[in-house]
Amino acid sequence: MTEIAEVSEVPGPRIYDVLRSLADREYVETYEQDTLRARAHSPADVLDDLRGRADRFESAAEEIEERWEQPELESTKASRLAVESIRVVGKNT
């Protein structure tokens, strides 16, 4: 683990958390051989997974942006009609 920590510039104590996280995502396989060791899975598979995640994040960001840019409910024609209807009903009661 010391070698991985040095090469990755991740602090030694933190490398175990990082490897567990990578193993949970199936990017690496960890095993015991005197010390904890890690073996990387296929880079092509990992890159495919990361690209898929990036695509999902991009889609989510676009949806959030679209919703953010939509006019507020009060400024739409339908909401003005609803407010006018409430005024008319209120006057008749």
Short mmCIF file of N, CA and C in Angstrom, two decimals:
data_model
loop_
_atom_site.label_atom_id
_atom_site.label_comp_id
_atom_site.label_asym_id
_atom_site.label_seq_id
_atom_site.Cartn_x
_atom_site.Cartn_y
_atom_site.Cartn_z
N MET A 1 0.81 -1.20 0.00
CA MET A 1 0.00 0.00 0.00
C MET A 1 0.86 1.26 0.00
N THR A 2 2.02 1.18 0.58
CA THR A 2 2.90 2.34 0.63
C THR A 2 3.24 2.81 -0.77
N GLU A 3 3.53 1.86 -1.66
CA GLU A 3 3.87 2.23 -3.04
C GLU A 3 2.69 2.91 -3.74
N ILE A 4 1.50 2.38 -3.56
CA ILE A 4 0.31 2.98 -4.17
C ILE A 4 0.09 4.38 -3.61
N ALA A 5 0.24 4.54 -2.31
CA ALA A 5 0.06 5.85 -1.68
C ALA A 5 1.06 6.85 -2.23
N GLU A 6 2.30 6.43 -2.40
CA GLU A 6 3.33 7.35 -2.90
C GLU A 6 3.07 7.75 -4.35
N VAL A 7 2.77 6.76 -5.19
CA VAL A 7 2.56 7.04 -6.61
C VAL A 7 1.31 7.90 -6.82
N SER A 8 0.28 7.64 -6.05
CA SER A 8 -0.99 8.37 -6.22
C SER A 8 -1.01 9.68 -5.44
N GLU A 9 0.00 9.87 -4.58
CA GLU A 9 0.08 11.06 -3.72
C GLU A 9 -1.12 11.16 -2.78
N VAL A 10 -1.66 10.01 -2.41
CA VAL A 10 -2.72 9.94 -1.41
C VAL A 10 -2.04 9.63 -0.08
N PRO A 11 -2.38 10.34 0.99
CA PRO A 11 -1.75 10.06 2.29
C PRO A 11 -1.93 8.58 2.67
N GLY A 12 -0.89 7.99 3.21
CA GLY A 12 -0.89 6.57 3.58
C GLY A 12 -2.13 6.10 4.31
N PRO A 13 -2.52 6.76 5.41
CA PRO A 13 -3.71 6.29 6.13
C PRO A 13 -5.00 6.37 5.30
N ARG A 14 -5.06 7.25 4.37
CA ARG A 14 -6.27 7.45 3.56
C ARG A 14 -6.37 6.46 2.40
N ILE A 15 -5.26 5.84 2.02
CA ILE A 15 -5.24 4.96 0.85
C ILE A 15 -6.18 3.78 1.02
N TYR A 16 -6.37 3.30 2.24
CA TYR A 16 -7.27 2.17 2.47
C TYR A 16 -8.72 2.54 2.15
N ASP A 17 -9.13 3.74 2.53
CA ASP A 17 -10.49 4.21 2.21
C ASP A 17 -10.66 4.36 0.70
N VAL A 18 -9.64 4.89 0.05
CA VAL A 18 -9.70 5.08 -1.40
C VAL A 18 -9.82 3.73 -2.09
N LEU A 19 -9.01 2.76 -1.68
CA LEU A 19 -9.06 1.43 -2.30
C LEU A 19 -10.40 0.74 -2.04
N ARG A 20 -10.96 0.90 -0.84
CA ARG A 20 -12.29 0.32 -0.57
C ARG A 20 -13.33 0.93 -1.49
N SER A 21 -13.26 2.23 -1.68
CA SER A 21 -14.20 2.91 -2.57
C SER A 21 -14.05 2.43 -4.01
N LEU A 22 -12.82 2.28 -4.47
CA LEU A 22 -12.56 1.78 -5.82
C LEU A 22 -13.03 0.33 -5.96
N ALA A 23 -12.84 -0.46 -4.92
CA ALA A 23 -13.29 -1.86 -4.94
C ALA A 23 -14.82 -1.92 -4.96
N ASP A 24 -15.48 -1.05 -4.21
CA ASP A 24 -16.95 -1.01 -4.20
C ASP A 24 -17.50 -0.72 -5.60
N ARG A 25 -16.79 0.09 -6.36
CA ARG A 25 -17.20 0.42 -7.73
C ARG A 25 -16.69 -0.60 -8.75
N GLU A 26 -15.99 -1.61 -8.24
CA GLU A 26 -15.42 -2.68 -9.06
C GLU A 26 -14.37 -2.17 -10.06
N TYR A 27 -13.62 -1.15 -9.64
CA TYR A 27 -12.51 -0.64 -10.46
C TYR A 27 -11.23 -1.37 -10.13
N VAL A 28 -11.12 -1.87 -8.91
CA VAL A 28 -9.96 -2.65 -8.48
C VAL A 28 -10.45 -3.84 -7.65
N GLU A 29 -9.54 -4.80 -7.50
CA GLU A 29 -9.79 -5.94 -6.63
C GLU A 29 -8.72 -5.89 -5.55
N THR A 30 -9.13 -5.96 -4.31
CA THR A 30 -8.14 -5.96 -3.22
C THR A 30 -8.00 -7.39 -2.71
N TYR A 31 -6.80 -7.70 -2.23
CA TYR A 31 -6.53 -9.03 -1.67
C TYR A 31 -5.39 -8.93 -0.67
N GLU A 32 -5.34 -9.89 0.23
CA GLU A 32 -4.29 -9.94 1.25
C GLU A 32 -3.17 -10.85 0.77
N GLN A 33 -1.96 -10.34 0.85
CA GLN A 33 -0.76 -11.14 0.58
C GLN A 33 0.35 -10.50 1.41
N ASP A 34 0.45 -10.91 2.63
CA ASP A 34 1.29 -10.28 3.65
C ASP A 34 0.71 -8.92 4.04
N THR A 35 0.44 -8.09 3.05
CA THR A 35 -0.23 -6.80 3.30
C THR A 35 -1.39 -6.69 2.31
N LEU A 36 -2.19 -5.69 2.48
CA LEU A 36 -3.30 -5.47 1.55
C LEU A 36 -2.73 -5.02 0.21
N ARG A 37 -3.19 -5.64 -0.84
CA ARG A 37 -2.74 -5.31 -2.20
C ARG A 37 -3.96 -5.04 -3.06
N ALA A 38 -3.72 -4.39 -4.19
CA ALA A 38 -4.81 -4.08 -5.12
C ALA A 38 -4.39 -4.42 -6.54
N ARG A 39 -5.37 -4.90 -7.30
CA ARG A 39 -5.13 -5.21 -8.71
C ARG A 39 -6.22 -4.47 -9.50
N ALA A 40 -5.80 -3.70 -10.46
CA ALA A 40 -6.74 -2.91 -11.26
C ALA A 40 -7.53 -3.80 -12.20
N HIS A 41 -8.80 -3.47 -12.40
CA HIS A 41 -9.60 -4.15 -13.41
C HIS A 41 -9.32 -3.52 -14.77
N SER A 42 -9.93 -4.04 -15.78
CA SER A 42 -9.69 -3.57 -17.14
C SER A 42 -9.90 -2.07 -17.26
N PRO A 43 -8.89 -1.33 -17.69
CA PRO A 43 -9.06 0.12 -17.86
C PRO A 43 -10.21 0.46 -18.82
N ALA A 44 -10.42 -0.36 -19.85
CA ALA A 44 -11.51 -0.10 -20.80
C ALA A 44 -12.86 -0.17 -20.09
N ASP A 45 -13.05 -1.16 -19.20
CA ASP A 45 -14.31 -1.29 -18.46
C ASP A 45 -14.51 -0.12 -17.50
N VAL A 46 -13.43 0.26 -16.83
CA VAL A 46 -13.51 1.39 -15.90
C VAL A 46 -13.85 2.66 -16.66
N LEU A 47 -13.20 2.90 -17.80
CA LEU A 47 -13.48 4.10 -18.59
C LEU A 47 -14.91 4.10 -19.11
N ASP A 48 -15.42 2.95 -19.53
CA ASP A 48 -16.82 2.87 -19.97
C ASP A 48 -17.76 3.26 -18.85
N ASP A 49 -17.49 2.75 -17.65
CA ASP A 49 -18.33 3.09 -16.50
C ASP A 49 -18.25 4.58 -16.19
N LEU A 50 -17.04 5.13 -16.21
CA LEU A 50 -16.88 6.56 -15.91
C LEU A 50 -17.56 7.43 -16.96
N ARG A 51 -17.47 7.03 -18.23
CA ARG A 51 -18.15 7.78 -19.29
C ARG A 51 -19.66 7.72 -19.11
N GLY A 52 -20.18 6.57 -18.73
CA GLY A 52 -21.61 6.44 -18.46
C GLY A 52 -22.04 7.33 -17.31
N ARG A 53 -21.24 7.37 -16.25
CA ARG A 53 -21.55 8.25 -15.12
C ARG A 53 -21.52 9.71 -15.56
N ALA A 54 -20.53 10.07 -16.36
CA ALA A 54 -20.41 11.45 -16.84
C ALA A 54 -21.63 11.83 -17.68
N ASP A 55 -22.09 10.91 -18.53
CA ASP A 55 -23.28 11.17 -19.35
C ASP A 55 -24.50 11.40 -18.47
N ARG A 56 -24.65 10.59 -17.43
CA ARG A 56 -25.80 10.76 -16.52
C ARG A 56 -25.72 12.09 -15.79
N PHE A 57 -24.53 12.48 -15.35
CA PHE A 57 -24.37 13.78 -14.69
C PHE A 57 -24.68 14.92 -15.65
N GLU A 58 -24.24 14.80 -16.88
CA GLU A 58 -24.50 15.83 -17.89
C GLU A 58 -26.00 15.96 -18.14
N SER A 59 -26.70 14.83 -18.26
CA SER A 59 -28.15 14.86 -18.47
C SER A 59 -28.86 15.50 -17.28
N ALA A 60 -28.43 15.14 -16.09
CA ALA A 60 -29.03 15.71 -14.89
C ALA A 60 -28.78 17.21 -14.82
N ALA A 61 -27.57 17.64 -15.16
CA ALA A 61 -27.25 19.06 -15.14
C ALA A 61 -28.09 19.83 -16.15
N GLU A 62 -28.29 19.25 -17.33
CA GLU A 62 -29.12 19.91 -18.35
C GLU A 62 -30.56 20.03 -17.88
N GLU A 63 -31.09 18.99 -17.24
CA GLU A 63 -32.46 19.04 -16.74
C GLU A 63 -32.62 20.09 -15.65
N ILE A 64 -31.64 20.16 -14.76
CA ILE A 64 -31.67 21.17 -13.70
C ILE A 64 -31.63 22.56 -14.32
N GLU A 65 -30.78 22.75 -15.31
CA GLU A 65 -30.66 24.05 -15.97
C GLU A 65 -31.98 24.44 -16.65
N GLU A 66 -32.62 23.47 -17.34
CA GLU A 66 -33.90 23.75 -17.99
C GLU A 66 -34.96 24.16 -16.97
N ARG A 67 -35.01 23.44 -15.87
CA ARG A 67 -36.00 23.76 -14.84
C ARG A 67 -35.71 25.12 -14.21
N TRP A 68 -34.44 25.43 -14.04
CA TRP A 68 -34.05 26.71 -13.45
C TRP A 68 -34.46 27.87 -14.35
N GLU A 69 -34.36 27.66 -15.67
CA GLU A 69 -34.63 28.73 -16.62
C GLU A 69 -36.12 28.85 -16.96
N GLN A 70 -36.97 27.91 -16.52
CA GLN A 70 -38.40 28.01 -16.80
C GLN A 70 -38.97 29.22 -16.07
N PRO A 71 -39.97 29.86 -16.68
CA PRO A 71 -40.56 31.02 -16.00
C PRO A 71 -41.24 30.59 -14.72
N GLU A 72 -41.31 31.52 -13.80
CA GLU A 72 -41.99 31.22 -12.54
C GLU A 72 -43.47 31.01 -12.82
N LEU A 73 -44.10 30.22 -12.00
CA LEU A 73 -45.50 29.86 -12.19
C LEU A 73 -46.38 31.10 -12.26
N GLU A 74 -46.13 32.10 -11.45
CA GLU A 74 -46.96 33.30 -11.41
C GLU A 74 -46.93 34.10 -12.71
N SER A 75 -45.88 33.94 -13.50
CA SER A 75 -45.75 34.75 -14.70
C SER A 75 -46.31 34.07 -15.95
N THR A 76 -46.87 32.89 -15.81
CA THR A 76 -47.42 32.21 -16.97
C THR A 76 -48.86 32.60 -17.19
N LYS A 77 -49.33 32.45 -18.40
CA LYS A 77 -50.70 32.80 -18.76
C LYS A 77 -51.69 31.98 -17.94
N ALA A 78 -51.42 30.69 -17.78
CA ALA A 78 -52.33 29.82 -17.02
C ALA A 78 -52.45 30.28 -15.58
N SER A 79 -51.36 30.70 -14.97
CA SER A 79 -51.45 31.13 -13.58
C SER A 79 -52.19 32.46 -13.47
N ARG A 80 -52.03 33.36 -14.49
CA ARG A 80 -52.78 34.63 -14.46
C ARG A 80 -54.28 34.35 -14.57
N LEU A 81 -54.65 33.39 -15.43
CA LEU A 81 -56.07 33.01 -15.55
C LEU A 81 -56.59 32.43 -14.25
N ALA A 82 -55.79 31.62 -13.60
CA ALA A 82 -56.21 31.03 -12.33
C ALA A 82 -56.41 32.11 -11.28
N VAL A 83 -55.50 33.08 -11.22
CA VAL A 83 -55.63 34.18 -10.26
C VAL A 83 -56.88 35.00 -10.57
N GLU A 84 -57.15 35.27 -11.85
CA GLU A 84 -58.34 36.02 -12.24
C GLU A 84 -59.60 35.25 -11.87
N SER A 85 -59.62 33.95 -12.07
CA SER A 85 -60.77 33.13 -11.71
C SER A 85 -61.02 33.19 -10.21
N ILE A 86 -59.97 33.17 -9.43
CA ILE A 86 -60.13 33.25 -7.98
C ILE A 86 -60.72 34.59 -7.60
N ARG A 87 -60.30 35.67 -8.25
CA ARG A 87 -60.84 37.00 -7.96
C ARG A 87 -62.33 37.05 -8.27
N VAL A 88 -62.73 36.47 -9.43
CA VAL A 88 -64.13 36.49 -9.82
C VAL A 88 -64.95 35.69 -8.84
N VAL A 89 -64.49 34.52 -8.49
CA VAL A 89 -65.21 33.67 -7.52
C VAL A 89 -65.30 34.39 -6.18
N GLY A 90 -64.24 35.04 -5.78
CA GLY A 90 -64.23 35.76 -4.51
C GLY A 90 -65.24 36.90 -4.49
N LYS A 91 -65.43 37.58 -5.60
CA LYS A 91 -66.38 38.68 -5.67
C LYS A 91 -67.81 38.17 -5.62
N ASN A 92 -68.05 36.98 -6.13
CA ASN A 92 -69.41 36.43 -6.20
C ASN A 92 -69.82 35.74 -4.92
N THR A 93 -68.98 35.63 -3.95
CA THR A 93 -69.36 34.94 -2.71
C THR A 93 -69.65 35.91 -1.63
#
